[in-house]
Amino acid sequence: MAIQDMAPESGVRGPVRNSLLYDPKVRGVVVQVLLAVGLVVFFWWVIDNARENLERANIASGFDFLWSRAGFAISQSLISYTSDDSYARAFVVGLLNTLLVGLLGVVLATILGVLAGVARLSRNWLIAGIAAVYVETFRNVPVLLQLLFWYKAVLAVLPGPRQAIALPVGSNLSNRGLLLPWPIAEPGFSDTLMALLVAIVLAVGVGIWARRRQLATGRPFPAFWTGLGLIILLPIVVFLVTGAPLTLSYPELKGFNFVGGLHIQPEFVALLLGLSIYTATFIAEIVRAGILAVARGQSEAAHALGLRSGPTLRLVIIPQAMRVIIPPLTNQYLNLIKNSSLAVAVGYPDLVSVFAGTVLNQTGQAVEAILLTMLVYLTISIATSLFMNWFNNRVALVER
Amino acid sequence: MKSLLIPTVAGVAFSLLAGSAGATSLEDVKAKGFIQCGVNTGLLGFSAPDDAGNWKGFDVDFCRAVAAAIFNDADAVKFTPLSAKDRFTALQSGEIDLLSRNTTWTMSRDTALGLAFGVVTYYDGQGFLIRSEDGITSALELSGAAVCVQQGTTTELNLADYFSRNNMELNPVVFEKLDEAIAAYDSGRCDAYTSDASQLYSVRLTLKNPDDSIILPEIISKEPLGPVVRQGDEEWFNIMKWVGFALLDAEELGINQANVEEMKSSDNPEIRRILGVDGTFGEDIGLSNDWVVNIISKVGNYGEIFERNVGSGSPLQIARGLNALWTKGGIQYAPPIR
């Protein structure tokens, strides 16, 4: 009633309010411009002040230091690096170490989280109970403590390199880490890689053809198994035909440490375990919520249509659960990547440890080092968000 | 990320936002009534809190000496425990007035970092702590060894230099905090722990089995340790420098905590000058003329500070060595007060 009463009144006042001052559009623009100008002035003031303060304190500034010799060693590096390389290369080494632990952490946390989430819904009391205890324990302890726990636990249990525990195929385990035999490619190995590429293309082709045929004729074709067979068998055949051009390098104890093979350091394992196990508890709850969000009627209807439980889960439940799962899952991925910056606590050389730690301290250029580090995390996080948003759009409910 | 970055980010933010400081450090310090002194988070003998929570140690006593010179009160100090990584940011940003944290005087720190060193309180060098069961006797046999080291130290750089110079393979394991690095060495993760030799003596005592570890004879670097202030405040810089020199000169002249009062009536003109009986040396650096009397009566001379914290009066039992006075075979030599 009140609104209806006011309508004619405001109509009468119309001409009075017609000045620019009361025009919502003009007001909006003015406020936005003022805010923008204010922000620009603020940031200009901050930057100018910082420059002036740094200059007065005789602190070197600028990014030229990136090209000078780093002079410190890094324990784990995916690219070749020595202390003679530049700070810029040390930056890349740290960045790659961060990406490695972030990527593997996301994969591991997802697998573990989905398993725990599904297990908690199990009708088996024991399985559901174990999953519940796991989730409630690990998500309620701060992640830094968990990292320290895993690091100390890993180190406390394992023997020194001379008493290393021998594992099958020449691997061994000690407090220096896990050492595995590592294949070294010889000439001719590229053919096998080419075969793998060809097999993947073929498998995708078969998938598309099978889908088209099913849409046209209704006859299903086991495209998944055919594709998997192609991807596994074709490279193996080529590998054997070209004379198995691969040798294994085995870890050997020489002097203090192992030489050769693949060296997985305890710091990396502790960080990866800690981050994955912590984040997986949140993912488990997200998965559980996602599955519970699909109404029971959906699976009953699928069964009524004659679908068995496998296809019901794959075609009916999961696609609908995904809509609920993906958005909060993105948050967890971002959390994991950002938490990886706790690496220095367990001695893993990630970006924060190498660049915002050692490099910052050796050069004294705190503003530059922290800015670059923050930019990297921002970029990684935004890239992850964009990918997950794209994925979310793909699985979103198509409304007609 | 948060917990580790807070000190650094706070420092950066501070340097971004702080307006131009008007007052000098000495005026600031006098106005607030105490010195904010940056020290090690815990290094037995150099800077560590005792059972009652009082900070004790060689580096701590330097802060106390400066406080005694200014306020005639050795307790007019508040301590900020800092990791090696955070120490310079804390000083640059003004969070602390003085850094006395076994810090090596290097050219880049003295110039590009905007810091000012002026006096060497401890001549040190980098060494290695290893387990005696490994059966090596020289650092040159360490090729391939995993070495635990603390981040943000000259140690980290010397280590890489030493190994590459001698064509040895290095596996460093870098920690932000001293106790984490030591714990990793103690658990067997590393074959060696490296640091300034003075620190090794202290660290060795905190191990589970101190007798199982030995310190290798090689000293692979020069590590002149001393207090640090910000560049650009000559008055404050002079106070830091001359408190350091006064501690040495007092020892050289035989002035100690016990005899400082009676020394005031000495006929020796050098003693009369340093104790402020003659001249206005104290007032010339913004203090009172009896500044050295205050320092010595409250904290003691250089030798007393050394023996009490790290020398014969302490569990560390470090010999004076290079740190003996130049008159007694060492290289500790202070300009005269005149």
XYZ file of C-alpha atoms in Angstrom:
738
model
C 0.000 0.000 0.000
C 2.677 2.440 1.048
C 4.521 2.106 -2.203
C 1.402 2.699 -4.205
C 0.666 5.796 -2.161
C 4.090 7.231 -2.814
C 4.120 6.639 -6.518
C 1.909 9.582 -7.559
C 3.635 11.861 -5.060
C 7.096 11.278 -6.489
C 5.577 11.820 -9.885
C 4.486 15.264 -8.784
C 7.938 16.077 -7.379
C 9.601 14.794 -10.538
C 10.627 18.134 -12.064
C 12.232 19.290 -8.770
C 14.484 16.237 -8.586
C 15.481 16.477 -12.171
C 18.685 18.423 -11.341
C 22.067 16.711 -11.910
C 22.608 16.457 -8.149
C 19.812 13.934 -7.816
C 20.465 12.022 -11.004
C 21.503 8.539 -9.821
C 23.607 8.004 -12.949
C 25.584 11.215 -12.510
C 25.980 10.548 -8.800
C 27.258 7.056 -9.501
C 29.821 8.303 -12.020
C 31.004 11.113 -9.718
C 31.477 8.729 -6.777
C 33.371 6.249 -8.912
C 35.669 8.914 -10.350
C 36.372 10.305 -6.875
C 37.169 6.813 -5.593
C 39.463 6.088 -8.538
C 41.319 9.385 -8.116
C 41.606 8.744 -4.379
C 43.074 5.296 -4.974
C 45.573 6.586 -7.541
C 46.684 9.361 -5.191
C 46.991 6.897 -2.312
C 49.135 4.445 -4.245
C 51.231 7.235 -5.728
C 51.831 8.496 -2.202
C 52.767 5.009 -0.941
C 55.183 4.347 -3.807
C 56.752 7.799 -3.669
C 57.101 7.592 0.103
C 58.685 4.160 -0.083
C 61.149 5.316 -2.742
C 62.045 8.383 -0.714
C 62.438 6.423 2.526
C 64.596 3.773 0.878
C 66.755 6.457 -0.689
C 67.210 8.312 2.578
C 68.124 5.067 4.351
C 70.704 4.352 1.624
C 69.055 1.043 0.788
C 69.646 -0.118 -2.777
C 66.482 -0.476 -4.838
C 65.451 -1.693 -8.269
C 65.478 -5.128 -9.851
C 69.057 -5.184 -11.161
C 70.098 -7.553 -8.385
C 68.214 -10.333 -10.182
C 71.106 -10.692 -12.633
C 73.964 -10.878 -10.147
C 75.534 -14.108 -8.904
C 73.426 -15.842 -6.257
C 76.312 -17.541 -4.442
C 74.206 -19.916 -2.354
C 73.254 -23.529 -2.939
C 69.745 -25.017 -3.134
C 69.146 -28.608 -2.079
C 66.434 -29.516 -4.577
C 66.208 -28.170 -8.077
C 64.228 -29.280 -11.110
C 66.533 -27.393 -13.459
C 70.305 -27.288 -13.318
C 71.439 -24.778 -10.731
C 74.745 -23.990 -9.038
C 75.805 -21.191 -6.743
C 77.307 -19.452 -9.805
C 73.861 -18.873 -11.326
C 71.935 -15.632 -10.971
C 69.290 -14.671 -8.410
C 66.785 -14.826 -11.278
C 67.577 -18.502 -11.804
C 67.304 -19.140 -8.057
C 63.876 -17.485 -8.306
C 62.870 -19.937 -11.061
C 64.191 -22.879 -9.029
C 62.087 -21.800 -6.051
C 59.062 -21.203 -8.262
C 59.328 -24.667 -9.822
C 59.677 -26.273 -6.387
C 56.527 -24.443 -5.271
C 54.648 -25.518 -8.401
C 55.826 -29.120 -7.964
C 54.600 -29.429 -4.407
C 51.416 -27.477 -5.237
C 50.541 -29.631 -8.234
C 51.299 -32.984 -6.606
C 49.592 -31.791 -3.427
C 46.405 -30.896 -5.299
C 46.325 -34.297 -7.035
C 47.073 -36.251 -3.864
C 44.622 -34.236 -1.737
C 41.878 -34.740 -4.332
C 42.365 -38.522 -4.467
C 42.578 -38.837 -0.687
C 39.687 -36.412 -0.156
C 37.330 -38.184 -2.560
C 38.162 -41.556 -1.002
C 37.597 -40.249 2.533
C 34.423 -38.399 1.528
C 32.906 -41.497 -0.087
C 34.120 -43.706 2.775
C 32.339 -41.487 5.297
C 29.075 -42.213 3.469
C 29.721 -45.932 3.484
C 27.148 -48.162 5.085
C 30.018 -50.130 6.605
C 30.260 -48.784 10.159
C 34.016 -49.365 10.470
C 34.947 -47.644 7.193
C 32.677 -44.676 7.907
C 34.067 -44.441 11.441
C 37.702 -44.451 10.325
C 36.977 -41.763 7.726
C 35.170 -39.636 10.336
C 38.022 -39.899 12.829
C 40.566 -39.019 10.127
C 38.611 -35.963 8.976
C 37.867 -34.644 12.437
C 41.445 -35.144 13.664
C 43.396 -33.648 10.821
C 41.234 -30.701 9.951
C 41.281 -29.448 13.534
C 45.072 -29.261 13.979
C 46.964 -26.269 12.523
C 48.748 -27.173 9.334
C 52.140 -25.826 10.473
C 52.105 -28.222 13.431
C 51.185 -31.064 11.119
C 54.111 -30.247 8.836
C 56.517 -30.267 11.778
C 54.934 -33.483 13.010
C 55.400 -35.260 9.686
C 58.941 -33.982 9.358
C 59.946 -35.103 12.843
C 57.996 -38.368 12.438
C 59.665 -39.115 9.105
C 63.131 -38.317 10.452
C 62.706 -40.028 13.810
C 61.730 -43.389 12.348
C 64.252 -43.668 9.532
C 67.854 -44.878 9.945
C 70.977 -43.138 8.675
C 72.232 -43.648 5.095
C 74.630 -46.447 6.058
C 71.820 -48.463 7.659
C 69.354 -47.587 4.904
C 66.348 -49.894 4.583
C 66.713 -51.776 1.301
C 63.563 -51.839 -0.823
C 62.822 -53.858 -3.995
C 64.470 -53.010 -7.357
C 67.456 -51.207 -5.853
C 65.477 -48.545 -3.974
C 66.225 -47.671 -0.400
C 64.893 -45.540 2.381
C 66.856 -43.590 4.984
C 66.719 -40.248 6.762
C 68.268 -38.777 3.602
C 65.053 -39.607 1.772
C 63.695 -42.156 -0.643
C 66.106 -43.188 -3.392
C 64.716 -44.838 -6.498
C 66.321 -46.139 -9.659
C 65.765 -43.607 -12.391
C 65.593 -44.269 -16.120
C 68.074 -42.457 -18.326
C 67.026 -42.080 -21.945
C 69.412 -43.188 -24.684
C 69.244 -42.170 -28.332
C 66.162 -43.666 -29.969
C 63.942 -43.184 -26.928
C 62.207 -40.270 -28.626
C 60.461 -42.812 -30.914
C 58.675 -44.235 -27.878
C 57.555 -40.751 -26.849
C 56.291 -40.146 -30.411
C 54.365 -43.431 -30.233
C 52.776 -42.295 -26.965
C 51.699 -39.045 -28.614
C 50.240 -40.890 -31.623
C 48.401 -43.300 -29.288
C 46.837 -40.411 -27.371
C 45.643 -38.778 -30.600
C 44.215 -42.107 -31.787
C 42.466 -42.714 -28.463
C 40.828 -39.282 -28.613
C 39.791 -40.024 -32.208
C 38.220 -43.349 -31.223
C 36.389 -41.602 -28.387
C 34.874 -39.013 -30.733
C 33.915 -41.657 -33.300
C 32.308 -43.883 -30.655
C 30.285 -40.989 -29.295
C 29.037 -40.015 -32.741
C 28.077 -43.602 -33.523
C 26.226 -43.971 -30.252
C 24.308 -40.763 -30.872
C 23.442 -41.894 -34.402
C 22.699 -45.605 -33.890
C 22.410 -46.012 -30.123
C 25.030 -48.778 -30.097
C 27.680 -48.274 -27.385
C 31.368 -48.922 -28.074
C 33.969 -49.570 -25.306
C 35.963 -46.457 -26.265
C 37.627 -46.070 -22.865
C 39.169 -49.528 -22.794
C 40.178 -49.328 -26.474
C 41.872 -45.975 -25.840
C 43.623 -47.210 -22.722
C 44.877 -50.276 -24.607
C 46.222 -48.078 -27.385
C 48.014 -45.719 -24.997
C 49.656 -48.574 -23.105
C 50.408 -51.068 -25.854
C 51.590 -48.884 -28.733
C 54.502 -47.221 -26.869
C 55.540 -50.584 -25.382
C 55.642 -52.210 -28.829
C 57.686 -49.310 -30.258
C 59.951 -49.342 -27.193
C 60.726 -53.047 -27.658
C 61.096 -52.789 -31.442
C 63.650 -49.947 -31.118
C 65.681 -52.148 -28.738
C 64.651 -50.830 -25.295
C 66.807 -47.658 -25.397
C 66.677 -46.937 -21.666
C 69.085 -47.656 -18.818
C 68.402 -47.428 -15.126
C 70.638 -45.423 -12.824
C 70.739 -47.012 -9.361
C 71.438 -45.104 -6.151
C 74.792 -46.052 -4.611
C 76.264 -45.042 -1.279
C 79.465 -43.119 -1.942
C 81.113 -41.401 0.984
C 78.461 -39.521 2.877
C 75.527 -39.773 0.535
C 73.867 -41.610 -2.281
C 74.886 -40.926 -5.865
C 72.663 -41.628 -8.866
C 69.009 -42.539 -9.040
C 66.108 -40.306 -8.128
C 66.415 -38.623 -4.752
C 63.153 -37.730 -3.007
C 64.064 -35.643 0.014
C 62.357 -36.045 3.405
C 61.577 -32.298 3.452
C 59.578 -32.665 0.260
C 57.787 -35.771 1.517
C 56.904 -34.113 4.825
C 55.554 -31.010 3.111
C 53.590 -32.982 0.518
C 52.142 -35.365 3.108
C 51.274 -32.581 5.542
C 49.583 -30.361 2.978
C 47.705 -33.210 1.257
C 46.474 -34.881 4.400
C 45.317 -31.558 5.847
C 43.579 -30.299 2.712
C 42.071 -33.729 1.934
C 39.958 -33.535 5.099
C 38.218 -30.427 3.779
C 37.827 -31.975 0.335
C 36.309 -35.080 1.951
C 33.611 -32.958 3.592
C 32.971 -31.120 0.328
C 32.592 -34.396 -1.559
C 30.304 -35.797 1.107
C 28.138 -32.667 0.978
C 28.066 -32.830 -2.820
C 26.868 -36.415 -2.906
C 24.301 -35.854 -0.151
C 22.991 -32.866 -2.094
C 21.741 -35.115 -4.898
C 18.187 -36.090 -4.053
C 17.574 -39.764 -3.393
C 14.847 -39.730 -6.050
C 17.501 -39.224 -8.729
C 19.116 -42.613 -8.173
C 15.749 -44.270 -7.709
C 14.616 -42.828 -11.038
C 17.818 -44.010 -12.709
C 17.307 -47.510 -11.337
C 13.694 -47.413 -12.522
C 14.973 -46.605 -16.033
C 17.071 -49.754 -15.889
C 20.516 -48.235 -15.288
C 22.827 -50.354 -13.166
C 24.534 -48.791 -10.139
C 27.817 -48.096 -11.988
C 26.275 -45.999 -14.765
C 23.859 -44.469 -12.227
C 26.800 -43.121 -10.245
C 28.716 -42.005 -13.349
C 25.863 -40.528 -15.374
C 23.382 -39.317 -12.772
C 24.888 -38.792 -9.311
C 28.400 -37.495 -10.025
C 27.454 -34.901 -12.682
C 24.945 -33.383 -10.269
C 27.235 -33.619 -7.268
C 30.013 -31.888 -9.205
C 27.962 -28.698 -9.403
C 28.042 -28.491 -5.634
C 31.603 -29.740 -5.256
C 33.614 -27.629 -7.719
C 33.266 -24.086 -6.296
C 34.379 -24.913 -2.715
C 36.995 -27.279 -4.124
C 38.646 -24.300 -5.829
C 39.052 -22.663 -2.427
C 40.777 -25.743 -1.068
C 43.184 -25.871 -4.002
C 44.056 -22.217 -3.443
C 44.547 -22.885 0.274
C 46.885 -25.751 -0.431
C 49.004 -23.726 -2.841
C 49.236 -20.808 -0.444
C 49.983 -23.065 2.542
C 52.917 -24.518 0.617
C 54.735 -21.318 1.593
C 55.173 -22.847 5.061
C 57.876 -24.985 3.441
C 60.793 -23.221 5.113
C 59.661 -24.596 8.476
C 60.680 -28.067 7.303
C 63.631 -26.922 5.199
C 62.064 -27.389 1.758
C 63.396 -24.808 -0.725
C 60.176 -23.345 -2.106
C 59.769 -19.843 -3.522
C 59.234 -18.173 -0.144
C 62.214 -19.937 1.386
C 64.588 -19.302 -1.513
C 63.487 -15.908 -2.729
C 61.627 -14.150 0.084
C 64.084 -15.774 2.501
C 67.659 -16.218 1.377
C 67.667 -13.827 -1.590
C 65.839 -11.119 0.347
C 68.352 -11.398 3.133
C 71.472 -11.505 0.981
C 70.426 -8.506 -1.116
C 68.493 -6.621 1.562
C 65.909 -5.642 -1.046
C 62.852 -6.577 0.948
C 60.322 -4.515 -0.992
C 61.296 -5.962 -4.364
C 61.608 -9.559 -3.157
C 58.292 -9.551 -1.316
C 56.528 -7.828 -4.230
C 57.771 -10.427 -6.718
C 56.824 -13.273 -4.393
C 53.338 -11.894 -3.833
C 52.887 -11.424 -7.584
C 53.788 -15.064 -8.171
C 51.252 -16.334 -5.638
C 48.646 -13.991 -7.072
C 49.314 -15.303 -10.571
C 49.236 -18.957 -9.538
C 46.033 -18.446 -7.551
C 44.261 -16.508 -10.295
C 45.277 -19.095 -12.894
C 43.907 -21.865 -10.657
C 40.671 -19.926 -10.130
C 40.214 -19.303 -13.853
C 40.763 -22.977 -14.663
C 38.339 -24.105 -11.967
C 35.744 -21.549 -13.109
C 36.044 -22.856 -16.640
C 35.657 -26.395 -15.347
C 32.711 -25.325 -13.206
C 30.977 -23.836 -16.241
C 31.432 -27.087 -18.079
C 29.777 -29.177 -15.366
C 27.147 -26.564 -14.458
C 23.513 -27.534 -14.823
C 22.381 -26.534 -18.283
C 19.079 -24.767 -17.795
C 16.666 -24.491 -20.621
C 52.788 -18.045 4.663
C 51.239 -15.731 7.157
C 53.150 -16.649 10.281
C 56.546 -16.558 8.583
C 55.975 -13.468 6.532
C 54.434 -11.222 9.142
C 57.709 -9.707 10.400
C 58.959 -9.112 6.865
C 55.702 -7.745 5.535
C 55.269 -5.568 8.592
C 58.755 -4.237 7.969
C 58.059 -3.585 4.319
C 54.735 -1.943 5.085
C 56.429 0.189 7.670
C 59.094 1.369 5.269
C 56.330 2.107 2.768
C 54.185 4.105 5.119
C 56.513 5.688 7.638
C 56.683 9.397 7.197
C 59.939 11.250 7.511
C 61.289 10.762 11.018
C 62.148 14.072 12.626
C 63.897 13.132 15.867
C 67.279 11.403 16.063
C 67.561 7.904 17.491
C 69.090 9.221 20.725
C 66.201 11.659 21.242
C 63.711 8.882 20.454
C 65.375 6.505 22.869
C 65.587 9.112 25.636
C 61.933 10.031 25.123
C 60.669 6.469 25.424
C 63.080 5.635 28.254
C 64.556 2.389 26.909
C 66.459 0.887 23.972
C 64.731 -1.586 21.694
C 67.498 -4.070 20.995
C 67.360 -6.875 18.406
C 68.981 -10.109 19.655
C 69.207 -13.781 18.720
C 66.111 -15.909 19.403
C 68.197 -18.191 21.588
C 71.907 -18.870 21.447
C 73.375 -19.998 24.732
C 76.098 -17.615 25.907
C 75.314 -14.921 23.350
C 71.636 -14.225 23.788
C 69.152 -16.445 25.570
C 66.558 -15.964 28.307
C 67.428 -17.617 31.640
C 65.092 -19.553 33.985
C 63.532 -16.317 35.230
C 63.006 -14.991 31.695
C 65.832 -12.430 31.873
C 67.896 -12.101 28.719
C 71.509 -13.089 29.283
C 74.550 -13.283 27.055
C 77.449 -11.594 25.316
C 75.312 -9.797 22.710
C 72.665 -8.973 25.305
C 75.299 -7.360 27.516
C 76.294 -5.009 24.714
C 72.698 -3.726 24.633
C 72.851 -3.359 28.417
C 76.128 -1.453 28.153
C 74.539 1.050 25.740
C 71.548 1.375 28.081
C 73.870 1.969 31.041
C 75.749 4.638 29.077
C 72.533 6.499 28.274
C 70.298 5.907 31.302
C 72.755 4.683 33.979
C 70.437 1.663 34.076
C 71.447 -1.632 32.471
C 67.824 -2.781 32.507
C 66.490 0.053 30.347
C 66.410 -2.340 27.390
C 63.603 -4.200 25.695
C 64.686 -7.177 23.616
C 63.286 -8.246 20.267
C 64.319 -11.825 19.429
C 64.969 -12.023 15.687
C 65.757 -14.797 13.233
C 68.761 -14.278 10.967
C 66.399 -13.652 8.085
C 64.314 -10.944 9.741
C 67.026 -9.016 11.568
C 67.947 -6.428 8.908
C 64.365 -5.671 7.942
C 63.601 -5.053 11.604
C 66.464 -2.574 11.853
C 65.811 -0.874 8.503
C 62.158 -0.348 9.347
C 62.909 1.208 12.741
C 61.330 -1.616 14.732
C 64.561 -1.827 16.751
C 67.125 0.866 17.614
C 70.151 -1.391 17.746
C 70.924 -4.867 16.430
C 73.291 -6.917 18.574
C 72.849 -10.382 17.200
C 76.156 -12.078 16.263
C 76.022 -10.322 12.902
C 78.948 -10.446 10.483
C 80.297 -7.140 9.192
C 80.353 -7.382 5.388
C 80.674 -4.723 2.718
C 77.219 -5.189 1.193
C 75.527 -5.035 4.580
C 77.532 -1.947 5.478
C 76.618 -0.191 2.209
C 73.727 -1.440 0.081
C 71.581 -2.576 3.006
C 71.633 0.872 4.571
C 73.275 -0.389 7.762
C 76.288 0.864 9.681
C 78.850 -1.335 11.466
C 81.541 0.325 13.545
C 83.063 -1.977 16.101
C 83.930 -5.675 16.199
C 82.883 -7.247 19.478
C 83.858 -10.792 18.505
C 86.331 -12.046 15.891
C 84.845 -15.285 14.651
C 85.121 -17.702 11.748
C 82.949 -20.387 10.247
C 83.464 -24.005 11.275
C 81.764 -27.392 11.071
C 80.203 -29.603 13.725
C 80.184 -33.299 12.795
C 79.548 -36.634 14.453
C 82.792 -38.248 15.535
C 81.562 -41.681 14.380
C 81.914 -40.470 10.783
C 85.638 -40.659 11.343
C 86.723 -37.608 9.373
C 89.277 -35.127 10.571
C 89.104 -32.353 7.997
C 86.379 -30.285 6.374
C 87.930 -31.219 3.022
C 86.540 -34.740 3.492
C 82.956 -33.472 3.622
C 82.206 -33.936 -0.096
C 78.653 -35.184 -0.602
C 77.699 -34.477 2.985
C 74.291 -33.118 3.874
C 74.911 -29.870 5.761
C 72.292 -28.156 7.929
C 72.522 -24.370 7.847
C 70.484 -21.369 8.944
C 68.928 -19.159 6.312
C 69.958 -15.576 5.678
C 73.474 -15.850 7.077
C 76.921 -15.287 5.604
C 77.368 -18.929 6.589
C 75.031 -19.997 3.805
C 77.200 -18.185 1.225
C 80.594 -19.216 2.657
C 79.440 -22.813 2.640
C 78.627 -22.741 -1.086
C 81.909 -20.917 -1.801
C 84.003 -23.369 0.193
C 82.486 -26.460 -1.397
C 82.722 -25.151 -4.964
C 86.278 -23.856 -4.391
C 87.368 -27.329 -3.302
C 85.303 -29.168 -5.952
C 83.177 -30.881 -3.367
C 79.524 -31.801 -3.727
C 77.176 -29.991 -1.340
C 73.715 -30.999 -0.126
C 72.517 -28.058 1.968
C 69.360 -28.280 4.071
C 68.303 -24.724 4.859
C 66.144 -23.751 7.840
C 64.791 -20.409 8.893
C 65.293 -20.980 12.606
C 68.420 -22.000 14.438
C 66.711 -24.628 16.603
C 65.129 -26.298 13.565
C 68.516 -26.568 11.882
C 70.048 -28.005 15.040
C 67.161 -30.443 15.526
C 67.626 -31.682 11.957
C 71.348 -32.249 12.587
C 70.605 -33.971 15.887
C 68.096 -36.319 14.264
C 70.691 -37.450 11.733
C 69.199 -35.670 8.727
C 72.507 -33.877 8.192
C 76.087 -35.066 8.483
C 77.291 -31.639 9.533
C 76.032 -28.397 11.015
C 77.880 -25.267 10.008
C 77.966 -21.868 11.603
C 80.325 -19.427 13.260
C 82.684 -21.374 15.507
C 81.482 -19.510 18.614
C 77.942 -20.723 17.862
C 79.125 -24.290 17.377
C 80.413 -24.419 20.963
C 77.033 -23.237 22.178
C 75.037 -25.514 19.863
C 77.103 -28.565 20.790
C 76.041 -28.216 24.428
C 72.370 -28.331 23.464
C 72.629 -31.627 21.551
C 71.245 -34.863 22.910
C 74.753 -36.305 23.243
C 77.293 -33.448 23.111
C 80.209 -35.873 23.389
C 79.299 -37.620 20.131
C 79.965 -34.477 18.103
C 83.227 -32.705 17.413
C 84.170 -29.379 15.861
C 86.487 -29.673 12.848
C 89.712 -27.653 13.046
C 89.164 -25.718 9.795
C 87.928 -22.163 9.990
C 86.752 -21.361 6.477
C 85.918 -17.673 6.711
C 86.437 -14.374 8.492
C 83.413 -13.445 10.591
C 83.904 -10.168 12.413
C 80.754 -9.898 14.542
C 79.454 -6.640 15.890
C 76.465 -4.447 16.664
C 74.645 -2.594 13.877
C 72.599 0.602 13.533
C 70.905 2.355 10.615
C 72.934 4.572 8.322
C 72.459 8.320 8.478
C 72.372 9.007 12.212
C 75.957 9.884 13.137
C 75.173 10.640 16.784
C 73.627 7.232 17.422
C 76.326 5.520 15.347
C 79.026 7.185 17.497
C 77.372 6.019 20.702
C 77.306 2.400 19.485
C 80.918 2.593 18.305
C 82.347 4.283 21.389
C 80.506 2.114 23.899
C 82.238 -0.795 22.154
C 85.633 0.959 22.272
C 85.157 2.062 25.889
C 84.577 -1.562 26.968
C 87.924 -2.511 25.407
C 89.822 0.553 26.613
C 88.543 -0.025 30.138
C 89.863 -3.576 30.122
C 93.193 -2.376 28.744
C 93.459 0.205 31.521
C 92.557 -2.360 34.148
C 89.226 -0.763 35.054
C 86.656 -3.339 36.131
C 83.327 -3.581 37.909
C 85.015 -3.916 41.305
C 87.508 -1.055 41.143
C 85.775 1.524 38.927
C 84.857 3.865 41.798
C 88.350 3.970 43.292
C 89.871 4.293 39.800
C 88.204 7.714 39.571
C 90.862 9.065 41.935
C 93.654 7.608 39.799
C 96.507 9.876 38.659
C 96.749 8.203 35.252
C 95.512 10.834 32.745
C 94.146 8.111 30.428
C 92.005 6.693 33.234
C 90.922 10.183 34.285
C 89.797 10.924 30.697
C 87.882 7.673 30.142
C 86.095 7.954 33.498
C 85.087 11.558 32.810
C 87.133 13.109 35.619
C 88.905 15.227 32.986
C 87.399 16.456 29.714
C 83.882 16.345 28.280
C 84.093 13.207 26.134
C 80.715 11.938 27.329
C 78.892 15.191 26.680
C 80.463 15.387 23.230
C 78.569 12.269 22.127
C 75.309 13.339 23.784
C 75.773 11.470 27.083
C 76.884 12.423 30.555
C 80.623 12.627 31.332
C 80.506 9.626 33.674
C 79.151 7.388 30.881
C 82.011 4.870 31.160
C 81.660 4.710 34.955
C 78.029 3.786 34.432
C 78.850 1.135 31.823
C 81.598 -0.519 33.852
C 79.780 -0.426 37.196
C 76.588 -1.866 35.700
C 77.917 -4.302 33.082
C 81.684 -4.619 33.445
C 84.523 -4.273 30.944
C 84.989 -6.301 27.747
C 86.950 -9.052 29.446
C 84.400 -9.430 32.225
C 81.542 -9.634 29.732
C 83.448 -12.226 27.691
C 84.456 -14.490 30.571
C 81.043 -14.269 32.262
C 79.034 -15.251 29.172
C 81.178 -17.389 26.920
C 84.597 -17.768 28.566
C 85.908 -19.453 31.664
C 82.911 -18.417 33.781
C 80.440 -20.122 31.456
C 79.697 -23.663 30.265
C 81.005 -22.740 26.794
C 84.633 -22.340 27.963
C 85.682 -20.472 24.805
C 89.295 -19.261 24.954
C 89.919 -15.567 24.294
C 92.079 -16.415 21.247
C 91.774 -13.658 18.646
C 89.552 -11.783 21.050
C 92.302 -11.209 23.605
C 93.539 -7.621 23.812
C 96.324 -6.652 21.408
C 98.579 -6.343 24.429
C 97.949 -10.014 25.237
C 98.367 -11.660 21.851
C 94.904 -11.054 20.443
C 93.666 -8.516 17.897
C 91.125 -6.588 19.988
C 92.395 -3.022 19.661
C 90.342 0.091 20.355
C 91.175 3.711 19.420
C 92.109 5.768 22.480
C 89.676 8.069 24.252
C 91.313 11.482 24.028
